[in-house]
Coordinates of C-alpha atoms in Angstrom, one line a residue:
M19 CA -92.1 -113.2 -81.9
K20 CA -88.9 -114.6 -80.7
N21 CA -85.4 -113.3 -82.0
K22 CA -82.2 -115.2 -80.7
P23 CA -78.7 -113.3 -79.8
D24 CA -76.1 -113.0 -82.5
N25 CA -73.8 -116.1 -81.3
N26 CA -70.7 -114.3 -83.3
K27 CA -70.5 -111.2 -81.2
P28 CA -69.8 -111.4 -77.5
R29 CA -72.8 -111.2 -74.9
V30 CA -73.0 -107.6 -73.4
K31 CA -73.5 -107.6 -69.7
K32 CA -75.7 -105.0 -69.5
P33 CA -73.4 -102.0 -70.5
L34 CA -76.2 -99.7 -70.9
K35 CA -77.5 -99.9 -67.4
R36 CA -74.2 -98.5 -66.1
R37 CA -73.8 -96.0 -68.5
L38 CA -77.2 -94.4 -68.3
I39 CA -77.7 -94.8 -64.6
I40 CA -76.8 -91.1 -63.7
L41 CA -78.9 -90.0 -67.1
A42 CA -81.8 -91.9 -65.5
A43 CA -81.5 -90.3 -62.3
M44 CA -81.2 -86.8 -63.9
I45 CA -84.4 -87.6 -65.8
T46 CA -86.3 -89.5 -63.1
V47 CA -86.4 -86.7 -60.5
P48 CA -88.1 -84.0 -62.6
F49 CA -90.5 -86.7 -64.2
V50 CA -91.3 -87.8 -60.4
L51 CA -92.1 -84.1 -59.6
I52 CA -94.2 -83.7 -62.4
I53 CA -96.2 -86.5 -62.1
L54 CA -96.9 -85.8 -58.4
Y55 CA -98.0 -82.2 -59.3
M56 CA -100.2 -83.7 -61.9
I57 CA -101.6 -86.3 -59.5
F58 CA -102.3 -83.3 -57.1
S59 CA -103.8 -81.3 -59.5
L60 CA -106.1 -84.2 -60.9
I61 CA -107.1 -84.9 -57.3
N62 CA -108.1 -81.4 -56.9
Y63 CA -110.1 -81.0 -60.2
S64 CA -111.4 -84.3 -59.2
D65 CA -112.9 -83.4 -55.9
A66 CA -114.2 -80.2 -57.2
Y67 CA -116.0 -82.3 -60.2
N68 CA -117.6 -84.6 -57.7
T69 CA -119.0 -81.8 -55.5
I70 CA -120.6 -80.3 -58.5
V71 CA -121.7 -83.7 -59.8
S72 CA -123.3 -84.5 -56.4
N73 CA -124.8 -81.0 -56.3
L74 CA -126.4 -81.4 -60.1
T75 CA -127.8 -84.8 -58.6
V76 CA -129.7 -83.6 -55.7
A77 CA -130.8 -80.5 -57.9
N78 CA -132.1 -82.7 -60.5
S79 CA -134.1 -84.9 -58.1
Y80 CA -136.0 -82.1 -57.1
N81 CA -136.4 -80.6 -60.8
L82 CA -138.1 -83.6 -61.9
T83 CA -140.4 -84.4 -58.9
F84 CA -140.9 -81.5 -56.6
K85 CA -143.3 -79.4 -58.6
E86 CA -145.5 -82.1 -59.6
Q87 CA -145.8 -83.5 -55.8
M88 CA -146.4 -80.2 -54.5
D89 CA -149.0 -79.0 -56.8
E90 CA -150.9 -82.6 -56.6
S91 CA -150.6 -82.8 -52.8
V92 CA -152.1 -79.6 -52.3
Y93 CA -154.8 -80.1 -54.8
R94 CA -155.7 -83.2 -53.1
I95 CA -156.0 -81.5 -49.7
I96 CA -158.4 -78.9 -51.3
V97 CA -160.9 -81.4 -52.8
G98 CA -160.8 -83.4 -49.6
R99 CA -158.6 -86.5 -50.4
D100 CA -156.2 -85.8 -48.4
A101 CA -155.3 -83.5 -45.1
F102 CA -152.3 -81.5 -43.8
G103 CA -149.9 -83.1 -41.2
S104 CA -150.4 -86.7 -42.5
G105 CA -146.7 -86.6 -42.2
D106 CA -145.8 -88.8 -44.9
E107 CA -143.7 -88.1 -48.0
T108 CA -146.6 -86.4 -49.8
D109 CA -147.4 -84.0 -47.0
P110 CA -146.7 -80.4 -48.3
Y111 CA -144.9 -79.5 -45.3
V112 CA -142.5 -82.5 -45.5
L113 CA -141.7 -81.6 -49.1
V114 CA -141.0 -78.1 -47.6
A115 CA -138.9 -79.1 -45.1
N116 CA -137.1 -81.8 -47.2
I117 CA -136.1 -79.2 -50.1
R118 CA -135.2 -76.7 -47.4
K119 CA -132.9 -79.1 -45.7
D120 CA -131.1 -80.3 -48.9
F121 CA -130.7 -76.7 -50.6
T122 CA -129.7 -75.2 -47.3
E123 CA -126.6 -78.2 -47.5
L124 CA -126.0 -77.2 -51.3
K125 CA -125.7 -73.6 -50.2
T126 CA -123.0 -74.2 -47.7
I127 CA -120.9 -76.4 -50.0
T128 CA -121.3 -74.1 -53.1
T129 CA -118.9 -71.8 -53.9
E130 CA -119.7 -70.2 -57.3
V131 CA -121.5 -66.9 -56.9
N132 CA -124.1 -67.2 -59.3
S133 CA -125.1 -70.5 -58.2
R134 CA -125.2 -69.2 -54.5
T135 CA -127.5 -66.3 -55.5
W136 CA -130.1 -68.5 -57.0
L137 CA -129.8 -70.7 -54.1
E138 CA -130.8 -67.9 -51.8
T139 CA -133.5 -67.0 -54.1
L140 CA -134.9 -70.3 -54.0
L141 CA -134.8 -70.8 -50.3
R142 CA -136.6 -67.4 -49.9
N143 CA -139.3 -68.8 -52.1
V144 CA -139.6 -71.9 -50.2
D145 CA -140.3 -69.6 -47.1
T146 CA -143.0 -67.6 -49.1
L147 CA -144.2 -71.0 -50.1
E148 CA -144.7 -72.4 -46.8
N149 CA -146.6 -69.0 -45.8
R150 CA -148.8 -69.5 -48.5
L151 CA -149.3 -73.0 -47.4
G152 CA -150.4 -71.9 -44.1
D153 CA -152.6 -69.2 -45.4
I154 CA -154.6 -72.3 -47.3
R155 CA -154.2 -74.6 -44.4
K156 CA -156.3 -71.8 -42.2
S157 CA -158.9 -71.6 -45.1
V158 CA -159.1 -75.4 -45.4
E159 CA -159.7 -75.9 -41.8
A160 CA -162.3 -73.1 -41.7
G161 CA -164.5 -74.7 -44.4
G162 CA -166.7 -73.5 -46.9
N163 CA -163.9 -71.5 -48.8
Y164 CA -163.3 -74.0 -51.8
D165 CA -163.2 -71.6 -54.6
E166 CA -160.8 -69.3 -52.6
D167 CA -158.9 -72.4 -51.7
V168 CA -158.6 -73.2 -55.6
E169 CA -157.8 -69.2 -56.4
M170 CA -155.0 -69.5 -53.6
L171 CA -153.8 -72.7 -54.8
D172 CA -153.7 -71.5 -58.7
S173 CA -152.4 -68.0 -57.9
N174 CA -150.0 -68.8 -55.2
I175 CA -148.9 -72.6 -54.9
Y176 CA -148.5 -73.2 -58.7
S177 CA -147.0 -69.9 -59.1
L178 CA -144.4 -70.4 -56.3
T179 CA -143.6 -74.1 -57.5
E180 CA -142.9 -72.9 -60.9
L181 CA -140.6 -70.2 -59.5
I182 CA -138.7 -72.6 -57.4
Q183 CA -138.3 -75.1 -60.3
D184 CA -137.1 -72.2 -62.5
N185 CA -134.6 -71.4 -59.7
I186 CA -133.2 -75.1 -59.4
Q187 CA -132.9 -75.0 -63.6
Y188 CA -130.9 -71.8 -63.2
Y189 CA -128.6 -73.3 -60.4
I190 CA -128.0 -76.4 -62.6
Y191 CA -127.3 -74.0 -65.3
Y192 CA -124.7 -72.2 -63.3
Q193 CA -123.1 -75.3 -62.0
T194 CA -122.7 -77.0 -65.6
K195 CA -121.0 -73.5 -66.4
T196 CA -118.6 -74.4 -63.5
I197 CA -117.9 -77.7 -64.8
E198 CA -116.8 -76.1 -68.1
V199 CA -114.5 -74.0 -66.3
I200 CA -112.9 -76.6 -64.5
N201 CA -112.4 -78.4 -67.6
K202 CA -110.7 -75.5 -69.4
G203 CA -108.6 -74.9 -66.6
L204 CA -107.4 -78.7 -66.7
L205 CA -107.0 -78.5 -70.1
K206 CA -104.6 -75.4 -70.1
E207 CA -102.5 -77.2 -66.8
M208 CA -102.1 -80.4 -68.8
E209 CA -101.1 -78.4 -72.0
D210 CA -98.3 -76.8 -69.9
L211 CA -97.3 -79.9 -68.8
L212 CA -97.0 -81.4 -72.1
V213 CA -94.9 -78.8 -73.3
L214 CA -92.1 -79.5 -70.4
L215 CA -92.6 -83.1 -70.9
G216 CA -91.8 -82.5 -74.2
V217 CA -88.8 -80.4 -73.6
L218 CA -87.6 -83.0 -70.9
L219 CA -88.2 -85.8 -73.2
L220 CA -85.8 -84.1 -76.1
L221 CA -83.2 -83.6 -73.6
G222 CA -83.4 -87.2 -72.7
I223 CA -83.4 -88.4 -76.2
L224 CA -80.0 -86.4 -76.6
C225 CA -78.5 -87.9 -73.7
T226 CA -79.5 -91.4 -75.0
V227 CA -78.1 -90.7 -78.4
L228 CA -74.6 -89.7 -76.7
T229 CA -74.6 -92.6 -74.5
T230 CA -75.5 -95.4 -76.7
D231 CA -73.7 -94.4 -79.9
K232 CA -71.1 -97.2 -79.0
I233 CA -73.6 -100.0 -78.5
A234 CA -76.0 -99.1 -81.4
R235 CA -74.9 -102.3 -83.6
S236 CA -75.8 -104.6 -80.7
I237 CA -79.2 -103.2 -80.5
V238 CA -80.3 -102.7 -84.0
Q239 CA -81.8 -106.3 -84.6
P240 CA -83.8 -106.5 -81.3
I241 CA -85.3 -102.7 -82.1
D242 CA -86.1 -103.6 -85.4
A243 CA -88.2 -106.6 -84.1
L244 CA -89.7 -104.3 -81.3
S245 CA -90.5 -101.9 -84.4
S246 CA -92.3 -104.8 -86.2
A247 CA -94.0 -105.3 -83.0
T248 CA -95.1 -101.9 -82.1
K249 CA -96.4 -101.4 -85.8
E250 CA -98.7 -104.3 -85.7
I251 CA -99.9 -103.0 -82.2
A252 CA -100.8 -99.7 -84.1
E253 CA -102.6 -101.7 -86.8
G254 CA -104.8 -102.9 -83.7
N255 CA -103.3 -106.6 -83.1
F256 CA -102.9 -106.1 -79.3
S257 CA -102.4 -109.9 -79.1
V258 CA -98.9 -109.6 -80.6
R259 CA -95.9 -110.3 -77.9
T260 CA -92.2 -110.1 -78.0
S261 CA -89.6 -112.0 -76.4
F262 CA -85.6 -111.8 -76.1
N263 CA -83.2 -113.6 -74.4
L264 CA -80.4 -111.0 -74.5
E265 CA -79.2 -109.9 -71.3
D266 CA -79.5 -106.2 -71.5
E267 CA -82.4 -103.5 -71.2
I268 CA -83.8 -104.3 -74.6
T269 CA -85.3 -107.1 -72.7
L270 CA -87.0 -104.6 -70.3
L271 CA -88.1 -102.8 -73.3
S272 CA -89.7 -105.6 -74.8
E273 CA -91.6 -106.3 -71.4
S274 CA -92.8 -102.6 -71.5
V275 CA -94.0 -103.2 -74.9
D276 CA -95.9 -106.4 -73.8
D277 CA -97.6 -104.5 -71.3
M278 CA -98.5 -101.5 -73.2
A279 CA -100.4 -104.1 -75.8
A280 CA -101.8 -106.0 -72.7
H281 CA -102.9 -102.2 -71.4
L282 CA -104.2 -101.3 -74.8
E283 CA -106.0 -104.3 -75.2
I284 CA -108.0 -103.6 -71.7
Q285 CA -108.6 -99.9 -72.9
M286 CA -110.3 -101.1 -76.1
E287 CA -112.6 -103.4 -74.0
Q288 CA -113.5 -100.6 -72.0
I289 CA -114.2 -98.5 -75.2
R290 CA -116.5 -100.8 -76.6
E291 CA -118.2 -100.9 -73.2
D292 CA -118.5 -97.2 -73.2
E293 CA -119.7 -97.4 -76.6
K294 CA -122.7 -99.7 -75.3
K295 CA -123.3 -97.4 -72.7
M296 CA -123.9 -94.5 -74.9
R297 CA -126.1 -96.5 -77.3
M298 CA -128.1 -97.5 -74.2
A299 CA -128.5 -94.0 -73.4
E300 CA -129.3 -92.9 -77.0
A301 CA -132.0 -95.8 -76.9
R302 CA -133.4 -94.6 -73.6
L303 CA -133.6 -90.8 -75.0
L304 CA -135.6 -92.3 -77.9
Q305 CA -137.6 -94.2 -75.8
E306 CA -138.9 -90.8 -74.0
Q307 CA -140.0 -89.6 -77.6
I308 CA -142.7 -92.1 -78.1
N309 CA -146.2 -90.9 -78.9
P310 CA -146.1 -87.5 -77.8
H311 CA -149.6 -86.7 -79.4
F312 CA -151.1 -89.4 -76.9
L313 CA -150.9 -86.5 -74.2
Y314 CA -152.5 -83.9 -76.2
N315 CA -155.4 -86.2 -77.4
T316 CA -156.4 -87.3 -73.9
L317 CA -156.4 -83.7 -72.7
D318 CA -158.8 -83.1 -75.5
T319 CA -161.2 -85.8 -74.2
I320 CA -161.0 -84.6 -70.8
V321 CA -162.0 -81.0 -72.0
W322 CA -164.8 -82.9 -74.1
L323 CA -166.0 -84.8 -70.9
I324 CA -166.1 -81.7 -68.8
E325 CA -168.4 -79.7 -71.4
D326 CA -170.6 -82.4 -71.8
G327 CA -171.1 -82.4 -67.7
K328 CA -169.4 -86.1 -67.2
S329 CA -167.4 -84.6 -64.7
Q330 CA -167.0 -88.1 -62.7
E331 CA -165.4 -89.8 -66.0
A332 CA -163.3 -86.7 -66.5
E333 CA -162.0 -87.3 -63.1
D334 CA -161.4 -91.1 -63.7
M335 CA -159.4 -90.1 -66.8
V336 CA -157.4 -87.7 -65.0
V337 CA -156.6 -90.3 -62.4
S338 CA -156.0 -92.8 -65.1
L339 CA -153.5 -90.3 -66.9
S340 CA -151.8 -89.1 -63.7
K341 CA -151.0 -93.0 -63.1
F342 CA -149.9 -93.4 -66.7
F343 CA -147.4 -90.6 -66.4
R344 CA -146.2 -91.4 -62.9
I345 CA -145.2 -94.7 -64.2
S346 CA -143.8 -93.8 -67.2
L347 CA -141.5 -91.3 -65.7
S348 CA -140.9 -93.3 -62.3
H349 CA -138.2 -90.7 -61.4
G350 CA -136.1 -91.4 -64.3
K351 CA -135.8 -95.2 -63.5
E352 CA -135.3 -97.5 -66.6
W353 CA -136.3 -100.7 -64.7
I354 CA -139.7 -101.2 -63.0
T355 CA -141.7 -104.3 -62.1
I356 CA -143.9 -106.1 -63.9
R357 CA -146.9 -105.2 -61.6
E358 CA -146.1 -101.3 -62.4
E359 CA -145.9 -102.2 -66.3
A360 CA -149.1 -103.9 -65.9
Q361 CA -150.6 -101.0 -64.2
H362 CA -149.2 -98.7 -66.8
I363 CA -151.0 -100.4 -70.1
R364 CA -153.9 -100.8 -67.8
S365 CA -154.1 -97.0 -67.2
Y366 CA -153.4 -96.5 -71.1
L367 CA -156.2 -98.6 -72.1
E368 CA -158.7 -97.1 -69.4
I369 CA -158.1 -93.7 -71.2
Q370 CA -158.4 -95.3 -74.7
S371 CA -161.8 -97.0 -73.7
V372 CA -163.1 -93.8 -73.1
R373 CA -161.9 -92.3 -76.7
Y374 CA -162.6 -95.4 -78.4
S375 CA -165.4 -96.7 -76.6
D376 CA -167.6 -97.5 -79.4
I377 CA -164.4 -99.7 -81.1
L378 CA -162.3 -100.9 -78.4
C379 CA -162.4 -104.0 -75.7
Y380 CA -159.4 -105.3 -74.0
Y381 CA -158.4 -107.9 -71.7
I382 CA -155.5 -107.9 -69.4
D383 CA -154.4 -111.7 -68.1
I384 CA -150.6 -111.3 -66.5
D385 CA -150.0 -113.8 -64.1
D386 CA -149.8 -112.3 -60.3
S387 CA -146.5 -114.6 -59.9
L388 CA -144.7 -112.1 -62.0
N389 CA -145.4 -108.8 -60.0
N390 CA -142.2 -108.6 -58.8
Y391 CA -140.3 -109.4 -61.7
K392 CA -138.2 -106.8 -63.3
I393 CA -138.8 -105.5 -66.9
L394 CA -137.5 -102.3 -69.1
K395 CA -140.1 -99.4 -68.6
M396 CA -142.4 -98.9 -71.5
T397 CA -141.8 -102.5 -72.9
L398 CA -145.7 -103.3 -73.5
Q399 CA -147.3 -100.1 -73.9
P400 CA -145.9 -99.2 -77.5
L401 CA -147.2 -102.6 -78.5
V402 CA -150.5 -102.3 -77.0
E403 CA -150.5 -98.9 -78.7
N404 CA -149.8 -100.6 -82.1
A405 CA -152.6 -103.0 -81.8
L406 CA -155.0 -100.2 -81.1
Y407 CA -153.8 -97.9 -83.7
H408 CA -152.9 -100.1 -86.5
G409 CA -155.3 -103.1 -85.8
I410 CA -158.3 -101.9 -84.1
K411 CA -158.7 -98.7 -85.3
N412 CA -158.6 -100.0 -89.3
K413 CA -161.3 -102.3 -88.5
R414 CA -164.9 -101.9 -89.1
G415 CA -166.5 -102.4 -85.8
S416 CA -165.2 -103.1 -82.2
G417 CA -162.4 -105.3 -81.6
L418 CA -160.4 -106.7 -78.6
I419 CA -156.9 -106.5 -77.6
R420 CA -155.7 -109.1 -75.4
I421 CA -152.5 -109.0 -73.0
T422 CA -151.1 -112.2 -71.2
G423 CA -148.1 -112.9 -69.4
R424 CA -146.4 -116.1 -68.2
I425 CA -143.3 -117.7 -66.9
E426 CA -142.1 -120.7 -68.9
D427 CA -138.8 -122.7 -68.0
E428 CA -137.0 -119.5 -66.2
L429 CA -138.3 -117.4 -69.3
I430 CA -140.9 -114.6 -69.0
R431 CA -143.3 -114.6 -72.2
F432 CA -146.0 -111.8 -72.9
E433 CA -148.1 -111.6 -75.7
V434 CA -150.1 -108.6 -77.3
S435 CA -152.9 -109.8 -79.6
D436 CA -155.7 -108.0 -81.7
D437 CA -158.3 -109.3 -83.8
G438 CA -157.9 -106.2 -86.2
V439 CA -157.3 -106.1 -89.7
G440 CA -153.9 -108.0 -89.7
M441 CA -151.1 -107.7 -92.5
D442 CA -150.3 -109.5 -95.5
E443 CA -147.1 -111.5 -95.9
E444 CA -144.9 -108.7 -97.8
T445 CA -146.2 -106.1 -95.1
L446 CA -145.4 -108.5 -92.3
D447 CA -142.1 -109.2 -93.6
H448 CA -141.1 -105.6 -94.0
I449 CA -142.3 -105.1 -90.4
R450 CA -139.8 -107.7 -89.4
K451 CA -137.0 -106.2 -90.9
E452 CA -137.7 -102.9 -89.4
L453 CA -138.1 -104.5 -86.0
N454 CA -134.2 -105.5 -86.3
K455 CA -133.2 -102.2 -87.1
P456 CA -131.9 -99.4 -84.7
A457 CA -134.8 -97.5 -83.6
K458 CA -133.6 -94.5 -85.3
D459 CA -133.2 -95.9 -88.5
T460 CA -136.7 -97.4 -88.9
D461 CA -139.2 -95.8 -91.0
T462 CA -142.0 -97.8 -89.8
G463 CA -142.7 -99.4 -86.5
F464 CA -140.3 -97.1 -84.2
G465 CA -142.1 -98.1 -81.0
M466 CA -141.7 -102.0 -81.4
A467 CA -138.0 -101.4 -83.0
N468 CA -137.3 -99.5 -79.8
V469 CA -138.5 -101.9 -77.5
N470 CA -136.8 -104.8 -79.3
E471 CA -133.3 -102.8 -79.3
R472 CA -133.8 -102.2 -75.4
I473 CA -134.4 -105.6 -74.7
K474 CA -131.2 -107.1 -76.6
M475 CA -129.1 -104.2 -75.4
N476 CA -129.9 -105.3 -71.9
F477 CA -130.4 -109.1 -72.1
G478 CA -128.8 -110.4 -75.3
D479 CA -129.9 -111.6 -78.6
R480 CA -131.9 -114.3 -77.5
Y481 CA -134.5 -112.1 -76.2
G482 CA -136.8 -109.7 -77.7
I483 CA -139.9 -109.1 -79.9
S484 CA -141.4 -111.5 -82.6
I485 CA -144.6 -110.9 -84.5
E486 CA -147.2 -113.0 -86.4
S487 CA -150.1 -111.6 -88.3
E488 CA -152.6 -112.8 -90.5
L489 CA -154.8 -110.5 -92.9
G490 CA -158.3 -110.2 -91.7
K491 CA -157.7 -112.1 -88.5
G492 CA -155.5 -109.7 -86.4
T493 CA -151.8 -110.0 -85.3
T494 CA -150.2 -111.0 -82.1
V495 CA -146.9 -109.8 -80.8
S496 CA -144.8 -111.7 -78.5
V497 CA -141.9 -110.5 -76.1
V498 CA -139.7 -113.0 -74.2
L499 CA -137.6 -111.7 -71.3
P500 CA -135.5 -113.5 -69.0
A501 CA -136.9 -114.2 -65.2
I502 CA -135.1 -111.9 -63.1
L503 CA -136.6 -110.6 -59.4
F504 CA -136.6 -106.8 -59.3
N505 CA -133.8 -105.8 -56.7
H506 CA -134.8 -101.9 -55.4
E507 CA -131.4 -101.0 -54.6
E508 CA -129.3 -102.7 -57.3
D509 CA -131.4 -101.6 -60.4
T510 CA -132.0 -98.2 -58.8
N511 CA -128.5 -97.7 -58.8
A512 CA -128.1 -99.1 -62.5
D513 CA -130.5 -96.6 -63.6
K514 CA -128.3 -93.6 -61.9
E515 CA -125.2 -94.9 -63.9
I516 CA -126.7 -95.1 -67.3

């Protein structure tokens, strides 16, 4: 958009700058002071906020893992699988030392009263836990006290780890409340500053009107052009640019409008990126809700095995369940290795093969060369689950689920196939349509839709799931991923940002 100066009028040699220089100085000083104050306030609020976020990160890491690790570690010692003093990360005394160290550090930097109170309570409970560990250690080393050891585990260790987890959750709650207080304080301060800025802006406008009255005619035309440009920007056209050859301050204004449009274009791109991250977080939340009934049914089977005197089978099933959920949780990680994903589905099928021993056979053939490549957690398990519940269970007689994995031309291809009941063309077409909807909008095939959505969101539309089926012969679900090696530090940091 270009506007030429009116050649019938004399060219103005920057009179606005001479007339407004004093006004600019009067306006600039208070604005600079306000901006400096705003920067100082924002830095203070940012430091306080970052400290609380750091505290919450530490607390959340223990909230997710401490109880489970401590309970399992002491249990394994009592049943003779491990021993005290191993010195590794699962040793109960190492776990106690770590939580005491981290939460003592949190106590030194936490200022909110309620949060400190719960930290003090937590540390006292940690001391008590250490004492109870000493009691169990003496009893285990003495030998022959298995029933008493189990009783102490149940009445002391489990209760104390639950108390400690409650302490952590209360600490997180009050730290979150502190963030709300900080946000309210910041908003109040910003409101006050906006009022002051509004007053200063009105004064600036008044001074500007008084000093520019005589030259209004010379700037009406370029101002109209600028008005048209800003209207287009307001309507979403951030590519519009202005250009004037007038030797006055309007040219500077034109450049500022161009800078504003470029800045808004960058901001819109950032907003789109933020929306993508929000969708990823939503898909991740949906992922954690897949098939909660599996746990209930598995626990029922374990109880049945115990009641039937099949203690070894029950123990094996508990181990498989532990491996299954350990990988499902993965300390909150989104990315895992294909080796871990293969173990995940193997544990799942080991559990299900007990429940459906009369109908379920399975075969896992994933190339060992894929072990160290990255994959989104719970990519294959929902597909295996669909093959079992919608393919094999509805078939008369036993059935086979086959899982294969190969790398071809820098692409990793998995196939989950079953020789179950299959689908007719109408049903298959419906499932394919559901597969490409957002997971939360599907009425069938939620697990597959969730997997497909997460794959496309992370890798792009060329990757994802496809499905083939024939009525009476079975179904094959294919998954295509890029071949990317797992980088522990990079992928762990990516999980924390999401």
